[in-house]
Phi, psi and omega in degrees: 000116151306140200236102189228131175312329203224117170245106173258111186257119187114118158285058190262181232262313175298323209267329173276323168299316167328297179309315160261349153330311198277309174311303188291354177280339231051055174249138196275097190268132188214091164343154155210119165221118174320322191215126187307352192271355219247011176299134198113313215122157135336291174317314179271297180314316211192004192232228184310272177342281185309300157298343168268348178272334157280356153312294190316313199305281176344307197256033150252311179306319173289299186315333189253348202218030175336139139079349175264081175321266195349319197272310178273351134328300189285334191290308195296320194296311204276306191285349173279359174282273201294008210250290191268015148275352187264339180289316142355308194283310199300335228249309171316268145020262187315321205270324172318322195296303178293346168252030135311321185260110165291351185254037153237128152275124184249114173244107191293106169174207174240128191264148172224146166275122179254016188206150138348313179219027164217111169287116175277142189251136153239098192243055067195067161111307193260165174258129126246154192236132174250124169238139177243129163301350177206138178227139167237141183241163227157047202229021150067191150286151163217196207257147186270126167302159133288188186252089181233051206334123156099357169322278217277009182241003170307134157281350207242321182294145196208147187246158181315345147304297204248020154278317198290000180253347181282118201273005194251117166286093152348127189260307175256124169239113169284159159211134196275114159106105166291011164309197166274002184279283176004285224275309190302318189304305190318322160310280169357286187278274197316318155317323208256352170116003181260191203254130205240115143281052191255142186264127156233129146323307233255157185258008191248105190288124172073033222296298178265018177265118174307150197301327146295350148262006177275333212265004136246349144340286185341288176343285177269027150261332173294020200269290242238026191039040177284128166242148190241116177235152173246163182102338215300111159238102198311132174243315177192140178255146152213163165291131188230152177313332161243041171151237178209163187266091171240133167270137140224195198244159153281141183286313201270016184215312198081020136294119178307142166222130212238131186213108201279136164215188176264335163188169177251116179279075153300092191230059203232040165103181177219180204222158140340145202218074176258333187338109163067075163192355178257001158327331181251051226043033182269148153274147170219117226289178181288359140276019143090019216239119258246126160309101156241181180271214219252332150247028146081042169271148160298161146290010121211186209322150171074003193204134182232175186229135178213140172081212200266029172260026163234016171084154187084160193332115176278065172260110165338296192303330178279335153330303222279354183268306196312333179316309235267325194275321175294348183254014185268327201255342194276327204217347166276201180264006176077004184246346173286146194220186190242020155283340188247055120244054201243142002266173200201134205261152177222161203232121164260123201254064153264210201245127318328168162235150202244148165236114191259118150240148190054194169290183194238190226252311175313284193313328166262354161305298214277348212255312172098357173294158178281084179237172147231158191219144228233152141233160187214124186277110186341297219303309217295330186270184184249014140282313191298317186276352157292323173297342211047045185191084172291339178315179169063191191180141200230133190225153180240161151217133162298074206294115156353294190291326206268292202109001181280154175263109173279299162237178200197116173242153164253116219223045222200171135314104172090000180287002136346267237270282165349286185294011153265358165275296200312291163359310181304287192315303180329289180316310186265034158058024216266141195278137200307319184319330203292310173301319176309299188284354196306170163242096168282186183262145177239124358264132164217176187279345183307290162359305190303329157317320168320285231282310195294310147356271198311000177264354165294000000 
């Protein structure tokens, strides 16, 4: 048996900084990533990197080539090329980086716990058992299947993972499920020339948004020739000689519907990735997700959780805070936790991409607060219109008394970007005047805060 101060199982975004953090410390570290492909994360594999980079591709691809399939076929076939050389160099990259530290060992197999503090490694036939005074588990997410007759024998069925290896564009693409994986692939591929289906269950587009910004969301993907039906309930899918076959039901009648594409887009959420990892008193809440406190210890002693296996908002940036809070608690002062990085802003990155921080203007109605709220048409500043992307609306809510920023959505062009001064403004508490009077630079979409301001 091998002896290691530190066993972080999953090679993620959080779990490699940690691993060189701990290596610069002198802690004898020892890696476990199931599949050589999957080095980096998610994120460099199969998650954000890959998808924002054919999001760009996408809005290029419209841009030289609207209405010519054929053209925008050959283009998408090319950005799914450069897609998976840079996700390559990166996931190479990663790996280079971490066999640099002679005390970190990376060991390829499936890890199970068989002690509090010993792990089995398995790997083509063979076992080693690794015990660590700390163990971090860090083994990410993976895509929820739905209940879906003809679902696992299909060829044409795709979880938002194993489309992004596909080098053939869908002339029809469905997609089960309107989240931000649903809406970003849905924008994505209709840039790119194909015919965009996406089915929500829920009969409510955007369920947690306010209705004014769902209802230009709406807006600009019936824009971009997107159709959107709700109610949706999927019963069995098959395969035809040109594609596929999806049944479902309307929720609010129980009317059949029968709707032929080129493939199915599973886009219906994601889970925890715990499978032979709750063996050693770890708890796990009723989504299958690691129960931890507030540094991300497990229930039990010695063994912690970071990144989406422990549940809750699946963001890369926030690994990377769990990083920050676990070596804070392991060499600090112990005071960082993962309530004081609230509020934390998230981004869905279609065309425009809407950005969110805090509460929506319903949530604070409902709250009881005094507020005011402010709007803005994307179209008013004058970056938008240079960039040519008039789309969207950027909206605030106030606390009335205070001047304090309760939320803020961006609905635009750059609002990536954008949504992190507020953010700013937010963390340090700072009264909405400070963003009305910044002097930003001209022209930028930044610039649109004064005017979204200035109506208070």
């Amino acid at each position: 048996m091998k002896q290691y101060d530190a066993i972080i199982i999953g090679f993620g975004k959080g779990g490699k900084l940690l691993a060189a953090e701990l290596a610069n410390r002198n802690w004898k570290v020892a890696i476990i990533e199931r599949s050589s492909q999957m080095y980096g994360g998610t994120c460099v594999n199969a998650g954000c990197i890959p998808t924002k980079t054919l999001i760009h591709e996408s809005e290029q691809a419209e841009w030289l080539y609207r209405d010519n399939y054929d053209s925008q076929a050959k283009f998408y076939t090319s950005a799914v090329s450069r897609k998976n050389k840079l996700v390559s160099f990166l996931r190479d990259k990663n790996h280079e980086h971490l066999k640099s530290y002679p005390n970190i060992t990376l060991y390829d197999g499936e890890a199970s716990f068989m002690s509090n503090d010993t792990v089995k490694v398995a790997h083509d036939k063979k076992e080693i058992l690794l015990q660590g005074k700390e163990i971090f588990i860090n083994t990410g997410s993976t895509p929820i299947l739905p209940d879906v007759e003809g679902l696992n024998e299909s060829k044409h069925a795709f979880t938002s993972e194993t489309l992004l290896r596909q080098s053939v564009l869908p002339k029809h693409l469905l997609i089960l499920g309107a989240g931000t994986i649903g809406m970003e692939f849905a924008t994505m591929y209709a840039g790119f020339g194909s015919k965009v289906t996406l089915l929500e269950s829920g009969n409510r587009f955007m369920p947690k948004s306010d209705r004014d910004i769902a209802e230009s969301m709406l807006e600009a993907l019936k824009r971009k020739g997107i159709e959107v039906r709700l109610n949706v309930h999927a019963l069995s899918m098959y395969d035809t000689a040109n594609g596929m076959t999806l049944t479902y039901t309307d929720n609010s009648d129980g009317t059949p519907y029968f709707l032929e594409g080129d493939a199915l887009l599973l886009a219906t959420g994601r889970r925890a990735m715990t499978d032979g990892l709750n063996a050693a008193g770890v708890q796990t809440d009723a989504q299958g997700a690691i129960v931890v406190n507030g540094h991300l210890q497990t229930t039990s002693p010695h063994i912690w959780a970071m990144g989406d296996v422990r549940g809750g908002a699946m963001y890369d940036y926030l690994s990377i805070d769990d990083f920050r809070i676990i070596t804070n608690h392991l060499f600090g002062n112990k005071k960082r936790n993962m309530d004081d990085r609230l509020p934390v802003p998230y981004v869905i990155f279609t065309d425009p991409p809407l950005a969110h921080i805090g509460t929506t203007e319903e949530e604070a109605v409902k709250r009881g607060y005094s507020i005011q709220v402010s709007r803005l048409p994307a179209a008013a500043i004058p970056r938008a219109r240079t960039l040519q992307h008039i789309d969207g609306m950027l909206k605030v809510i106030v606390n009335a008394h205070t001047g304090r920023i309760m939320g803020c959505t961006l609905f635009c062009v750059d609002a990536p970007e954008v949504i992190n001064l507020v953010a700013l403004a937010m963390k340090n508490d700072l009264h909405y005047s400070v963003l009305r009077d910044f002097i930003f630079t001209h022209p930028s979409m930044s610039e649109g805060l004064n005017d979204l301001f200035k109506a208070f």
